[in-house]
Amino acid sequence: MATAPELDAPATALDEFRQTARAWLAANFPPALKGKDNALSALEGPTELSADEIAWKAAMGEKGWGVPGWPKAYGGGGLDKAEIRVLQEEMARIGAWNPIGGMGVMMFGPTLLEYGSEAQKHEHIPAIAKGEVRWCQGYSEPNAGSDLANVQTFAEDAGDHYIVNGQKTWTSGGQWADKCFALVRTDKSQKHGGISFLLLDMTSPGVEVKPIRMISGQSPFCETFFTNVKVPKENLVGREGQGWEIGTRLLQHERNSLSGGGGASRLFAGKAMGALAKEYRGADEQGRVPDSDLRMRIVRHEMDSRAFALTLRRAALEAKSNQGPSAATSIMKNVGARITQERAELSIEIMGMAGLGWEGEGFSEDELTQTRTWLWGKAVSIYGGSTEIQNNVISKRILGMLDHQ
């Protein structure tokens, strides 16, 4: 039977880590950055960083705490789940935020850790952990969106390298990316089994990008064209024909990030809905929003948002250390998309004409931002796999429903 000191050891070790983390953060996080938005991983493109932001990013990258759960051997923090929670709590306590992000962290890195060779891990993971390389995703094509297995971008075997020709679309951040992880066809005789997972350098001759402007006025993604692009064989992840397996695993990581980050991260952005309503609609003699129907819908939305946030946290805590994201991420992605869009619609309703400004005088910066956020939100139920695709995943892989011809 374990003695009392042995039982106390884990808690003591965790307490020691908390003190270590607290001291390190106090020494390295610039107070001037407290509460500021993380511009270091913005999808809209590179931004000019302040000296404090540069120093903070370098410190977190060197420590490996930008990706705290990744192995130390590849530049990660090597922390266990309990330590990661403590680190997050200590960062939240002082208003610190993680300066390391992007597709390399949320999608490609975790996938490469599972499927990559040792050489590939040592080549790519440390740079992702330090935020030194920006990655983009080469999945969708003009005729391969929902039917992703229909990708036609072809990688022809040319001995020690491939020659890649084809087109990708909706390439998020492609115009700023250094490298691209892509699904390409290496065998035209079979659909799923003919797909491989390939890494491309976006500076290679024959790579061309054309930004696509969204209804919100932003251009966060583009069309990408590959014309006789030479790609070394060592850039193949896994084996030829394993791309569909690797690619779908990566999508689980993406949906996991989108449900807990991406779209869901905007759930509590800006003012609380009640405060926003009082600002634009006023308050009655009891200090309430006068419109009872609006009050009810605000309360329902806030309840859904809080319940969703708690569900995400519970799912993370219950996950086993050797178990990555599952098909359940499709449920989270759909719920997160719905709540995000509902919040944007409700905000516009509350603000009225003030929430429909595009430019010019008469609108505050927050009001102009709200208009673009509302328009941006229309894409949440599409990117990362549309709501309909997620429903298919849920019905087949969670509910056990099969197609019947």
mmCIF file of C-alpha atoms in Angstrom:
data_model
loop_
_atom_site.group_PDB
_atom_site.id
_atom_site.type_symbol
_atom_site.label_atom_id
_atom_site.label_comp_id
_atom_site.label_asym_id
_atom_site.label_seq_id
_atom_site.Cartn_x
_atom_site.Cartn_y
_atom_site.Cartn_z
ATOM 1 C CA MET A 1 0.000 0.000 0.000
ATOM 2 C CA ALA A 2 1.371 3.422 -0.929
ATOM 3 C CA THR A 3 2.519 5.689 1.865
ATOM 4 C CA ALA A 4 1.194 9.203 2.304
ATOM 5 C CA PRO A 5 4.356 10.849 0.913
ATOM 6 C CA GLU A 6 4.080 8.731 -2.239
ATOM 7 C CA LEU A 7 0.458 9.723 -2.686
ATOM 8 C CA ASP A 8 1.388 13.385 -2.262
ATOM 9 C CA ALA A 9 4.278 13.211 -4.751
ATOM 10 C CA PRO A 10 2.305 13.955 -7.955
ATOM 11 C CA ALA A 11 0.628 17.012 -6.447
ATOM 12 C CA THR A 12 3.969 18.244 -5.086
ATOM 13 C CA ALA A 13 5.649 17.810 -8.460
ATOM 14 C CA LEU A 14 2.809 19.695 -10.126
ATOM 15 C CA ASP A 15 3.055 22.466 -7.562
ATOM 16 C CA GLU A 16 6.764 22.748 -8.305
ATOM 17 C CA PHE A 17 6.049 22.954 -12.014
ATOM 18 C CA ARG A 18 3.494 25.700 -11.370
ATOM 19 C CA GLN A 19 6.096 27.753 -9.545
ATOM 20 C CA THR A 20 8.611 27.150 -12.332
ATOM 21 C CA ALA A 21 6.099 28.155 -14.999
ATOM 22 C CA ARG A 22 5.007 31.223 -13.041
ATOM 23 C CA ALA A 23 8.607 32.394 -12.625
ATOM 24 C CA TRP A 24 9.462 31.790 -16.274
ATOM 25 C CA LEU A 25 6.381 33.638 -17.503
ATOM 26 C CA ALA A 26 7.103 36.561 -15.185
ATOM 27 C CA ALA A 27 10.605 36.787 -16.613
ATOM 28 C CA ASN A 28 9.674 36.385 -20.277
ATOM 29 C CA PHE A 29 6.142 37.664 -20.991
ATOM 30 C CA PRO A 30 6.216 41.412 -21.772
ATOM 31 C CA PRO A 31 3.505 43.097 -19.632
ATOM 32 C CA ALA A 32 2.756 45.450 -22.533
ATOM 33 C CA LEU A 33 1.275 42.498 -24.440
ATOM 34 C CA LYS A 34 -1.279 41.639 -21.758
ATOM 35 C CA GLY A 35 -4.766 41.251 -23.201
ATOM 36 C CA LYS A 36 -3.705 42.042 -26.764
ATOM 37 C CA ASP A 37 -4.838 39.988 -29.740
ATOM 38 C CA ASN A 38 -2.432 37.398 -31.113
ATOM 39 C CA ALA A 39 -1.412 38.903 -34.444
ATOM 40 C CA LEU A 40 1.411 36.416 -34.864
ATOM 41 C CA SER A 41 -0.742 33.665 -36.367
ATOM 42 C CA ALA A 42 -3.317 35.800 -38.148
ATOM 43 C CA LEU A 43 -4.753 34.230 -41.275
ATOM 44 C CA GLU A 44 -4.923 37.590 -43.050
ATOM 45 C CA GLY A 45 -1.186 37.618 -43.598
ATOM 46 C CA PRO A 46 2.110 38.719 -42.104
ATOM 47 C CA THR A 47 1.994 41.696 -39.766
ATOM 48 C CA GLU A 48 4.810 43.920 -38.570
ATOM 49 C CA LEU A 49 5.682 42.765 -35.072
ATOM 50 C CA SER A 50 6.741 44.941 -32.183
ATOM 51 C CA ALA A 51 9.979 44.260 -30.307
ATOM 52 C CA ASP A 52 7.937 42.766 -27.462
ATOM 53 C CA GLU A 53 6.072 40.411 -29.809
ATOM 54 C CA ILE A 54 9.316 39.280 -31.430
ATOM 55 C CA ALA A 55 10.902 38.618 -28.030
ATOM 56 C CA TRP A 56 7.838 36.758 -26.716
ATOM 57 C CA LYS A 57 7.604 34.547 -29.776
ATOM 58 C CA ALA A 58 11.318 33.728 -29.605
ATOM 59 C CA ALA A 59 11.128 32.890 -25.909
ATOM 60 C CA MET A 60 8.117 30.587 -26.254
ATOM 61 C CA GLY A 61 9.614 28.941 -29.326
ATOM 62 C CA GLU A 62 12.926 28.272 -27.624
ATOM 63 C CA LYS A 63 11.174 26.907 -24.533
ATOM 64 C CA GLY A 64 8.924 24.683 -26.660
ATOM 65 C CA TRP A 65 5.826 25.891 -24.835
ATOM 66 C CA GLY A 66 4.137 27.086 -28.001
ATOM 67 C CA VAL A 67 3.461 23.364 -28.557
ATOM 68 C CA PRO A 68 3.745 22.182 -24.947
ATOM 69 C CA GLY A 69 2.602 18.605 -25.513
ATOM 70 C CA TRP A 70 4.929 17.839 -28.429
ATOM 71 C CA PRO A 71 8.076 15.769 -27.718
ATOM 72 C CA LYS A 72 11.184 17.656 -26.619
ATOM 73 C CA ALA A 73 13.215 15.716 -29.182
ATOM 74 C CA TYR A 74 11.532 17.739 -31.932
ATOM 75 C CA GLY A 75 11.424 21.110 -30.185
ATOM 76 C CA GLY A 76 8.211 20.740 -28.199
ATOM 77 C CA GLY A 77 7.697 21.274 -24.485
ATOM 78 C CA GLY A 78 7.405 17.608 -23.552
ATOM 79 C CA LEU A 79 4.729 18.387 -20.959
ATOM 80 C CA ASP A 80 2.011 15.991 -19.848
ATOM 81 C CA LYS A 81 -1.667 16.969 -19.801
ATOM 82 C CA ALA A 82 -1.669 18.052 -16.165
ATOM 83 C CA GLU A 83 1.337 20.295 -16.755
ATOM 84 C CA ILE A 84 -0.243 21.762 -19.874
ATOM 85 C CA ARG A 85 -3.347 22.690 -17.856
ATOM 86 C CA VAL A 86 -1.176 24.365 -15.233
ATOM 87 C CA LEU A 87 0.715 26.298 -17.917
ATOM 88 C CA GLN A 88 -2.556 27.453 -19.455
ATOM 89 C CA GLU A 89 -3.846 28.547 -16.072
ATOM 90 C CA GLU A 90 -0.684 30.503 -15.330
ATOM 91 C CA MET A 91 -0.757 32.179 -18.725
ATOM 92 C CA ALA A 92 -4.413 33.123 -18.283
ATOM 93 C CA ARG A 93 -3.639 34.507 -14.831
ATOM 94 C CA ILE A 94 -1.307 37.162 -16.273
ATOM 95 C CA GLY A 95 -3.117 37.694 -19.582
ATOM 96 C CA ALA A 96 -0.470 35.907 -21.656
ATOM 97 C CA TRP A 97 -1.257 34.211 -24.971
ATOM 98 C CA ASN A 98 0.432 31.637 -27.163
ATOM 99 C CA PRO A 99 2.382 33.298 -30.000
ATOM 100 C CA ILE A 100 2.966 30.026 -31.865
ATOM 101 C CA GLY A 101 0.121 28.920 -34.145
ATOM 102 C CA GLY A 102 -1.095 28.415 -37.678
ATOM 103 C CA MET A 103 -1.770 25.312 -39.747
ATOM 104 C CA GLY A 104 1.589 23.808 -38.900
ATOM 105 C CA VAL A 105 0.544 23.627 -35.254
ATOM 106 C CA MET A 106 -3.157 22.844 -35.554
ATOM 107 C CA MET A 107 -3.065 20.315 -38.389
ATOM 108 C CA PHE A 108 0.191 19.352 -40.060
ATOM 109 C CA GLY A 109 2.469 18.994 -37.045
ATOM 110 C CA PRO A 110 0.301 16.504 -35.115
ATOM 111 C CA THR A 111 -0.197 14.480 -38.290
ATOM 112 C CA LEU A 112 3.520 14.397 -39.119
ATOM 113 C CA LEU A 113 4.271 13.241 -35.582
ATOM 114 C CA GLU A 114 2.040 10.233 -36.277
ATOM 115 C CA TYR A 115 2.979 9.386 -39.857
ATOM 116 C CA GLY A 116 6.257 11.092 -40.678
ATOM 117 C CA SER A 117 9.683 9.502 -40.838
ATOM 118 C CA GLU A 118 12.298 10.462 -38.262
ATOM 119 C CA ALA A 119 14.085 12.536 -40.887
ATOM 120 C CA GLN A 120 10.859 14.405 -41.736
ATOM 121 C CA LYS A 121 10.085 15.061 -38.076
ATOM 122 C CA HIS A 122 13.542 16.460 -37.374
ATOM 123 C CA GLU A 123 13.405 18.566 -40.538
ATOM 124 C CA HIS A 124 9.958 20.123 -40.108
ATOM 125 C CA ILE A 125 8.690 19.903 -36.509
ATOM 126 C CA PRO A 126 11.308 22.159 -34.810
ATOM 127 C CA ALA A 127 10.620 25.003 -37.250
ATOM 128 C CA ILE A 128 6.864 24.680 -36.612
ATOM 129 C CA ALA A 129 7.453 24.646 -32.851
ATOM 130 C CA LYS A 130 9.358 27.935 -33.114
ATOM 131 C CA GLY A 131 6.924 29.517 -35.559
ATOM 132 C CA GLU A 132 9.632 29.901 -38.183
ATOM 133 C CA VAL A 133 7.809 28.301 -41.127
ATOM 134 C CA ARG A 134 4.291 28.988 -42.364
ATOM 135 C CA TRP A 135 2.329 26.070 -43.851
ATOM 136 C CA CYS A 136 -0.775 25.959 -46.040
ATOM 137 C CA GLN A 137 -3.121 23.125 -46.993
ATOM 138 C CA GLY A 138 -3.478 21.824 -50.550
ATOM 139 C CA TYR A 139 -6.689 19.808 -50.404
ATOM 140 C CA SER A 140 -9.723 21.228 -52.238
ATOM 141 C CA GLU A 141 -9.801 21.550 -56.021
ATOM 142 C CA PRO A 142 -12.379 23.067 -58.391
ATOM 143 C CA ASN A 143 -13.978 19.617 -58.827
ATOM 144 C CA ALA A 144 -12.926 18.091 -55.514
ATOM 145 C CA GLY A 145 -14.470 19.930 -52.606
ATOM 146 C CA SER A 146 -17.027 17.844 -50.749
ATOM 147 C CA ASP A 147 -15.879 14.881 -52.849
ATOM 148 C CA LEU A 148 -12.276 15.325 -51.751
ATOM 149 C CA ALA A 149 -11.279 11.876 -52.996
ATOM 150 C CA ASN A 150 -11.772 13.201 -56.535
ATOM 151 C CA VAL A 151 -8.506 15.210 -56.410
ATOM 152 C CA GLN A 152 -6.805 15.285 -59.799
ATOM 153 C CA THR A 153 -3.562 17.159 -59.097
ATOM 154 C CA PHE A 154 -1.113 14.561 -60.363
ATOM 155 C CA ALA A 155 2.370 13.701 -59.121
ATOM 156 C CA GLU A 156 4.220 11.826 -61.842
ATOM 157 C CA ASP A 157 7.035 9.519 -60.760
ATOM 158 C CA ALA A 158 10.263 10.827 -62.296
ATOM 159 C CA GLY A 159 12.832 8.646 -60.567
ATOM 160 C CA ASP A 160 14.167 10.412 -57.480
ATOM 161 C CA HIS A 161 11.452 13.064 -57.623
ATOM 162 C CA TYR A 162 7.855 13.781 -58.652
ATOM 163 C CA ILE A 163 6.616 16.240 -61.263
ATOM 164 C CA VAL A 164 3.405 17.827 -59.967
ATOM 165 C CA ASN A 165 0.737 19.410 -62.163
ATOM 166 C CA GLY A 166 -2.699 20.588 -61.130
ATOM 167 C CA GLN A 167 -4.717 23.179 -59.242
ATOM 168 C CA LYS A 168 -5.875 23.676 -55.671
ATOM 169 C CA THR A 169 -8.413 26.220 -54.468
ATOM 170 C CA TRP A 170 -9.443 27.803 -51.153
ATOM 171 C CA THR A 171 -5.796 27.518 -50.092
ATOM 172 C CA SER A 172 -5.900 29.427 -46.805
ATOM 173 C CA GLY A 173 -2.838 31.642 -46.419
ATOM 174 C CA GLY A 174 -1.291 30.210 -49.571
ATOM 175 C CA GLN A 175 -0.013 33.594 -50.732
ATOM 176 C CA TRP A 176 2.070 33.923 -47.548
ATOM 177 C CA ALA A 177 3.017 30.304 -46.907
ATOM 178 C CA ASP A 178 6.515 28.855 -47.116
ATOM 179 C CA LYS A 179 5.408 25.260 -47.587
ATOM 180 C CA CYS A 180 2.303 23.253 -48.450
ATOM 181 C CA PHE A 181 1.038 19.822 -47.372
ATOM 182 C CA ALA A 182 -1.113 18.446 -50.167
ATOM 183 C CA LEU A 183 -3.168 15.510 -51.326
ATOM 184 C CA VAL A 184 -2.056 14.510 -54.820
ATOM 185 C CA ARG A 185 -2.877 11.639 -57.116
ATOM 186 C CA THR A 186 -0.072 9.171 -57.804
ATOM 187 C CA ASP A 187 -2.269 6.451 -59.312
ATOM 188 C CA LYS A 188 -5.152 7.162 -61.688
ATOM 189 C CA SER A 189 -6.473 3.592 -61.653
ATOM 190 C CA GLN A 190 -8.067 3.789 -58.196
ATOM 191 C CA LYS A 191 -9.858 6.594 -56.387
ATOM 192 C CA HIS A 192 -8.990 6.557 -52.674
ATOM 193 C CA GLY A 193 -6.014 4.225 -53.004
ATOM 194 C CA GLY A 194 -4.406 6.423 -55.652
ATOM 195 C CA ILE A 195 -3.942 9.428 -53.367
ATOM 196 C CA SER A 196 -0.662 10.314 -51.654
ATOM 197 C CA PHE A 197 0.374 12.946 -49.087
ATOM 198 C CA LEU A 198 3.123 15.213 -50.398
ATOM 199 C CA LEU A 199 5.042 18.218 -49.050
ATOM 200 C CA LEU A 200 5.776 21.070 -51.467
ATOM 201 C CA ASP A 201 7.922 24.179 -51.253
ATOM 202 C CA MET A 202 5.807 27.201 -52.200
ATOM 203 C CA THR A 203 8.897 28.967 -53.579
ATOM 204 C CA SER A 204 9.535 26.180 -56.124
ATOM 205 C CA PRO A 205 9.468 27.127 -59.826
ATOM 206 C CA GLY A 206 6.014 26.438 -61.263
ATOM 207 C CA VAL A 207 4.013 27.361 -58.123
ATOM 208 C CA GLU A 208 1.613 30.275 -58.682
ATOM 209 C CA VAL A 209 -0.972 31.715 -56.284
ATOM 210 C CA LYS A 210 -3.928 34.012 -56.989
ATOM 211 C CA PRO A 211 -5.727 35.467 -53.918
ATOM 212 C CA ILE A 212 -9.528 35.181 -53.734
ATOM 213 C CA ARG A 213 -11.436 38.091 -52.193
ATOM 214 C CA MET A 214 -14.240 37.186 -49.785
ATOM 215 C CA ILE A 215 -17.551 38.964 -49.287
ATOM 216 C CA SER A 216 -16.060 40.384 -46.054
ATOM 217 C CA GLY A 217 -13.428 42.219 -48.092
ATOM 218 C CA GLN A 218 -10.575 39.996 -46.916
ATOM 219 C CA SER A 219 -8.441 37.695 -49.057
ATOM 220 C CA PRO A 220 -7.256 34.998 -46.647
ATOM 221 C CA PHE A 221 -7.052 32.265 -49.264
ATOM 222 C CA CYS A 222 -6.243 31.754 -52.908
ATOM 223 C CA GLU A 223 -6.132 29.545 -55.947
ATOM 224 C CA THR A 224 -2.859 27.641 -56.251
ATOM 225 C CA PHE A 225 -1.469 26.344 -59.540
ATOM 226 C CA PHE A 226 1.276 23.743 -59.952
ATOM 227 C CA THR A 227 2.980 23.559 -63.341
ATOM 228 C CA ASN A 228 5.751 20.969 -63.666
ATOM 229 C CA VAL A 229 6.770 21.461 -60.041
ATOM 230 C CA LYS A 230 9.692 19.261 -59.031
ATOM 231 C CA VAL A 231 9.257 17.636 -55.600
ATOM 232 C CA PRO A 232 11.882 15.314 -54.018
ATOM 233 C CA LYS A 233 10.746 11.775 -53.199
ATOM 234 C CA GLU A 234 11.720 12.289 -49.548
ATOM 235 C CA ASN A 235 8.804 14.749 -49.319
ATOM 236 C CA LEU A 236 6.332 11.878 -49.532
ATOM 237 C CA VAL A 237 4.760 11.288 -46.102
ATOM 238 C CA GLY A 238 3.983 7.627 -45.465
ATOM 239 C CA ARG A 239 3.842 5.455 -48.547
ATOM 240 C CA GLU A 240 2.300 6.022 -51.970
ATOM 241 C CA GLY A 241 -1.441 5.429 -51.805
ATOM 242 C CA GLN A 242 -1.640 6.182 -48.056
ATOM 243 C CA GLY A 243 -2.665 9.784 -48.615
ATOM 244 C CA TRP A 244 -6.365 9.282 -47.961
ATOM 245 C CA GLU A 245 -5.684 7.711 -44.562
ATOM 246 C CA ILE A 246 -3.208 10.450 -43.592
ATOM 247 C CA GLY A 247 -5.357 13.213 -45.053
ATOM 248 C CA THR A 248 -8.502 12.212 -43.168
ATOM 249 C CA ARG A 249 -6.525 11.939 -39.948
ATOM 250 C CA LEU A 250 -5.286 15.475 -40.515
ATOM 251 C CA LEU A 251 -8.885 16.631 -40.988
ATOM 252 C CA GLN A 252 -9.725 15.263 -37.545
ATOM 253 C CA HIS A 253 -6.946 17.405 -36.093
ATOM 254 C CA GLU A 254 -8.268 20.389 -38.060
ATOM 255 C CA ARG A 255 -11.859 19.931 -36.870
ATOM 256 C CA ASN A 256 -10.624 19.459 -33.328
ATOM 257 C CA SER A 257 -8.826 22.811 -33.567
ATOM 258 C CA LEU A 258 -11.735 24.549 -35.280
ATOM 259 C CA SER A 259 -14.234 23.354 -32.675
ATOM 260 C CA GLY A 260 -12.016 24.396 -29.799
ATOM 261 C CA GLY A 261 -10.260 27.284 -31.492
ATOM 262 C CA GLY A 262 -10.947 28.692 -34.979
ATOM 263 C CA GLY A 263 -14.664 29.390 -35.008
ATOM 264 C CA ALA A 264 -15.281 28.692 -31.341
ATOM 265 C CA SER A 265 -12.589 31.148 -30.263
ATOM 266 C CA ARG A 266 -14.878 33.930 -31.407
ATOM 267 C CA LEU A 267 -17.747 32.843 -29.178
ATOM 268 C CA PHE A 268 -16.768 35.166 -26.363
ATOM 269 C CA ALA A 269 -14.962 37.776 -28.453
ATOM 270 C CA GLY A 270 -15.952 41.358 -27.799
ATOM 271 C CA LYS A 271 -18.593 42.493 -25.331
ATOM 272 C CA ALA A 272 -21.017 40.188 -23.561
ATOM 273 C CA MET A 273 -24.286 39.967 -25.450
ATOM 274 C CA GLY A 274 -26.270 41.466 -22.578
ATOM 275 C CA ALA A 275 -23.949 44.467 -22.351
ATOM 276 C CA LEU A 276 -24.079 44.923 -26.111
ATOM 277 C CA ALA A 277 -27.888 44.866 -26.059
ATOM 278 C CA LYS A 278 -28.062 47.474 -23.281
ATOM 279 C CA GLU A 279 -25.648 49.709 -25.172
ATOM 280 C CA TYR A 280 -27.741 49.705 -28.349
ATOM 281 C CA ARG A 281 -31.243 48.999 -27.013
ATOM 282 C CA GLY A 282 -31.060 50.656 -23.590
ATOM 283 C CA ALA A 283 -32.393 49.255 -20.304
ATOM 284 C CA ASP A 284 -35.709 49.436 -18.462
ATOM 285 C CA GLU A 285 -36.218 50.635 -14.877
ATOM 286 C CA GLN A 286 -35.051 47.236 -13.615
ATOM 287 C CA GLY A 287 -31.822 47.410 -15.592
ATOM 288 C CA ARG A 288 -32.963 44.794 -18.130
ATOM 289 C CA VAL A 289 -33.010 44.831 -21.909
ATOM 290 C CA PRO A 290 -36.552 46.096 -22.635
ATOM 291 C CA ASP A 291 -37.415 43.530 -25.320
ATOM 292 C CA SER A 292 -38.359 40.330 -23.454
ATOM 293 C CA ASP A 293 -38.062 38.159 -26.564
ATOM 294 C CA LEU A 294 -34.556 39.485 -27.226
ATOM 295 C CA ARG A 295 -33.623 38.884 -23.589
ATOM 296 C CA MET A 296 -34.751 35.282 -23.852
ATOM 297 C CA ARG A 297 -32.768 34.656 -27.024
ATOM 298 C CA ILE A 298 -29.645 36.243 -25.541
ATOM 299 C CA VAL A 299 -29.918 34.011 -22.477
ATOM 300 C CA ARG A 300 -30.409 30.900 -24.618
ATOM 301 C CA HIS A 301 -27.404 31.805 -26.737
ATOM 302 C CA GLU A 302 -25.181 32.427 -23.710
ATOM 303 C CA MET A 303 -26.302 29.130 -22.171
ATOM 304 C CA ASP A 304 -25.493 27.249 -25.371
ATOM 305 C CA SER A 305 -22.116 28.991 -25.634
ATOM 306 C CA ARG A 306 -21.136 28.203 -22.055
ATOM 307 C CA ALA A 307 -22.345 24.617 -22.291
ATOM 308 C CA PHE A 308 -20.347 24.160 -25.496
ATOM 309 C CA ALA A 309 -17.203 25.598 -23.925
ATOM 310 C CA LEU A 310 -17.556 23.264 -20.935
ATOM 311 C CA THR A 311 -18.164 20.286 -23.230
ATOM 312 C CA LEU A 312 -14.966 21.063 -25.126
ATOM 313 C CA ARG A 313 -13.026 21.218 -21.875
ATOM 314 C CA ARG A 314 -14.552 17.971 -20.612
ATOM 315 C CA ALA A 315 -13.735 16.199 -23.878
ATOM 316 C CA ALA A 316 -10.135 17.367 -23.625
ATOM 317 C CA LEU A 317 -9.823 16.219 -20.014
ATOM 318 C CA GLU A 318 -11.344 12.814 -20.731
ATOM 319 C CA ALA A 319 -9.171 12.065 -23.738
ATOM 320 C CA LYS A 320 -6.518 9.448 -23.074
ATOM 321 C CA SER A 321 -2.943 10.503 -23.568
ATOM 322 C CA ASN A 322 -2.463 8.080 -26.471
ATOM 323 C CA GLN A 323 -5.754 8.913 -28.124
ATOM 324 C CA GLY A 324 -5.976 11.757 -30.600
ATOM 325 C CA PRO A 325 -9.101 13.410 -31.990
ATOM 326 C CA SER A 326 -11.917 11.111 -33.111
ATOM 327 C CA ALA A 327 -14.962 11.358 -35.342
ATOM 328 C CA ALA A 328 -16.655 13.172 -32.444
ATOM 329 C CA THR A 329 -14.817 16.302 -33.601
ATOM 330 C CA SER A 330 -17.436 16.489 -36.367
ATOM 331 C CA ILE A 331 -20.128 17.037 -33.719
ATOM 332 C CA MET A 332 -18.066 19.751 -32.039
ATOM 333 C CA LYS A 333 -17.332 21.425 -35.345
ATOM 334 C CA ASN A 334 -21.011 21.587 -36.292
ATOM 335 C CA VAL A 335 -22.112 22.901 -32.903
ATOM 336 C CA GLY A 336 -19.318 25.468 -32.821
ATOM 337 C CA ALA A 337 -20.233 26.681 -36.303
ATOM 338 C CA ARG A 338 -23.909 27.054 -35.375
ATOM 339 C CA ILE A 339 -23.191 28.990 -32.190
ATOM 340 C CA THR A 340 -20.664 31.245 -33.906
ATOM 341 C CA GLN A 341 -23.116 32.141 -36.668
ATOM 342 C CA GLU A 342 -25.960 32.644 -34.196
ATOM 343 C CA ARG A 343 -23.829 35.072 -32.198
ATOM 344 C CA ALA A 344 -22.996 37.102 -35.304
ATOM 345 C CA GLU A 345 -26.634 37.236 -36.418
ATOM 346 C CA LEU A 346 -27.841 38.190 -32.942
ATOM 347 C CA SER A 347 -25.215 40.932 -32.689
ATOM 348 C CA ILE A 348 -26.286 42.440 -35.994
ATOM 349 C CA GLU A 349 -29.936 42.348 -34.900
ATOM 350 C CA ILE A 350 -29.068 44.104 -31.645
ATOM 351 C CA MET A 351 -26.948 46.785 -33.337
ATOM 352 C CA GLY A 352 -29.398 47.429 -36.153
ATOM 353 C CA MET A 353 -28.103 49.776 -38.848
ATOM 354 C CA ALA A 354 -24.995 50.452 -36.744
ATOM 355 C CA GLY A 355 -23.970 46.841 -37.362
ATOM 356 C CA LEU A 356 -24.187 47.105 -41.136
ATOM 357 C CA GLY A 357 -21.526 49.726 -41.777
ATOM 358 C CA TRP A 358 -18.821 49.080 -44.347
ATOM 359 C CA GLU A 359 -16.756 52.262 -44.384
ATOM 360 C CA GLY A 360 -16.937 55.997 -43.859
ATOM 361 C CA GLU A 361 -17.977 58.252 -41.007
ATOM 362 C CA GLY A 362 -20.802 57.447 -38.637
ATOM 363 C CA PHE A 363 -19.505 54.019 -37.594
ATOM 364 C CA SER A 364 -17.046 53.068 -34.886
ATOM 365 C CA GLU A 365 -14.165 50.678 -35.561
ATOM 366 C CA ASP A 366 -15.956 47.990 -33.518
ATOM 367 C CA GLU A 367 -19.097 48.407 -35.624
ATOM 368 C CA LEU A 368 -17.174 48.062 -38.886
ATOM 369 C CA THR A 369 -15.419 44.992 -37.494
ATOM 370 C CA GLN A 370 -18.768 43.464 -36.523
ATOM 371 C CA THR A 371 -20.040 43.740 -40.092
ATOM 372 C CA ARG A 372 -17.019 41.864 -41.426
ATOM 373 C CA THR A 373 -17.196 39.298 -38.611
ATOM 374 C CA TRP A 374 -20.815 38.609 -39.502
ATOM 375 C CA LEU A 375 -19.913 38.079 -43.154
ATOM 376 C CA TRP A 376 -16.827 36.039 -42.269
ATOM 377 C CA GLY A 377 -19.005 33.776 -40.126
ATOM 378 C CA LYS A 378 -20.908 32.521 -43.167
ATOM 379 C CA ALA A 379 -17.882 30.406 -44.052
ATOM 380 C CA VAL A 380 -17.628 28.664 -40.667
ATOM 381 C CA SER A 381 -20.137 25.996 -41.650
ATOM 382 C CA ILE A 382 -18.210 25.337 -44.884
ATOM 383 C CA TYR A 383 -14.464 25.328 -44.260
ATOM 384 C CA GLY A 384 -12.896 22.381 -42.477
ATOM 385 C CA GLY A 385 -15.616 20.217 -43.990
ATOM 386 C CA SER A 386 -19.139 21.499 -44.543
ATOM 387 C CA THR A 387 -21.985 20.856 -42.095
ATOM 388 C CA GLU A 388 -23.423 18.282 -44.511
ATOM 389 C CA ILE A 389 -20.119 16.406 -44.678
ATOM 390 C CA GLN A 390 -19.864 16.417 -40.878
ATOM 391 C CA ASN A 391 -23.425 15.041 -40.680
ATOM 392 C CA ASN A 392 -22.362 12.170 -42.935
ATOM 393 C CA VAL A 393 -19.361 11.451 -40.688
ATOM 394 C CA ILE A 394 -21.554 11.556 -37.592
ATOM 395 C CA SER A 395 -24.190 9.248 -39.070
ATOM 396 C CA LYS A 396 -21.690 6.667 -40.324
ATOM 397 C CA ARG A 397 -18.865 6.673 -37.786
ATOM 398 C CA ILE A 398 -20.681 7.587 -34.584
ATOM 399 C CA LEU A 399 -24.283 6.414 -35.069
ATOM 400 C CA GLY A 400 -23.311 3.392 -37.163
ATOM 401 C CA MET A 401 -25.687 4.207 -40.011
ATOM 402 C CA LEU A 402 -24.617 2.824 -43.384
ATOM 403 C CA ASP A 403 -25.474 3.759 -46.932
ATOM 404 C CA HIS A 404 -28.152 1.564 -48.489
ATOM 405 C CA GLN A 405 -28.298 1.435 -52.244
#
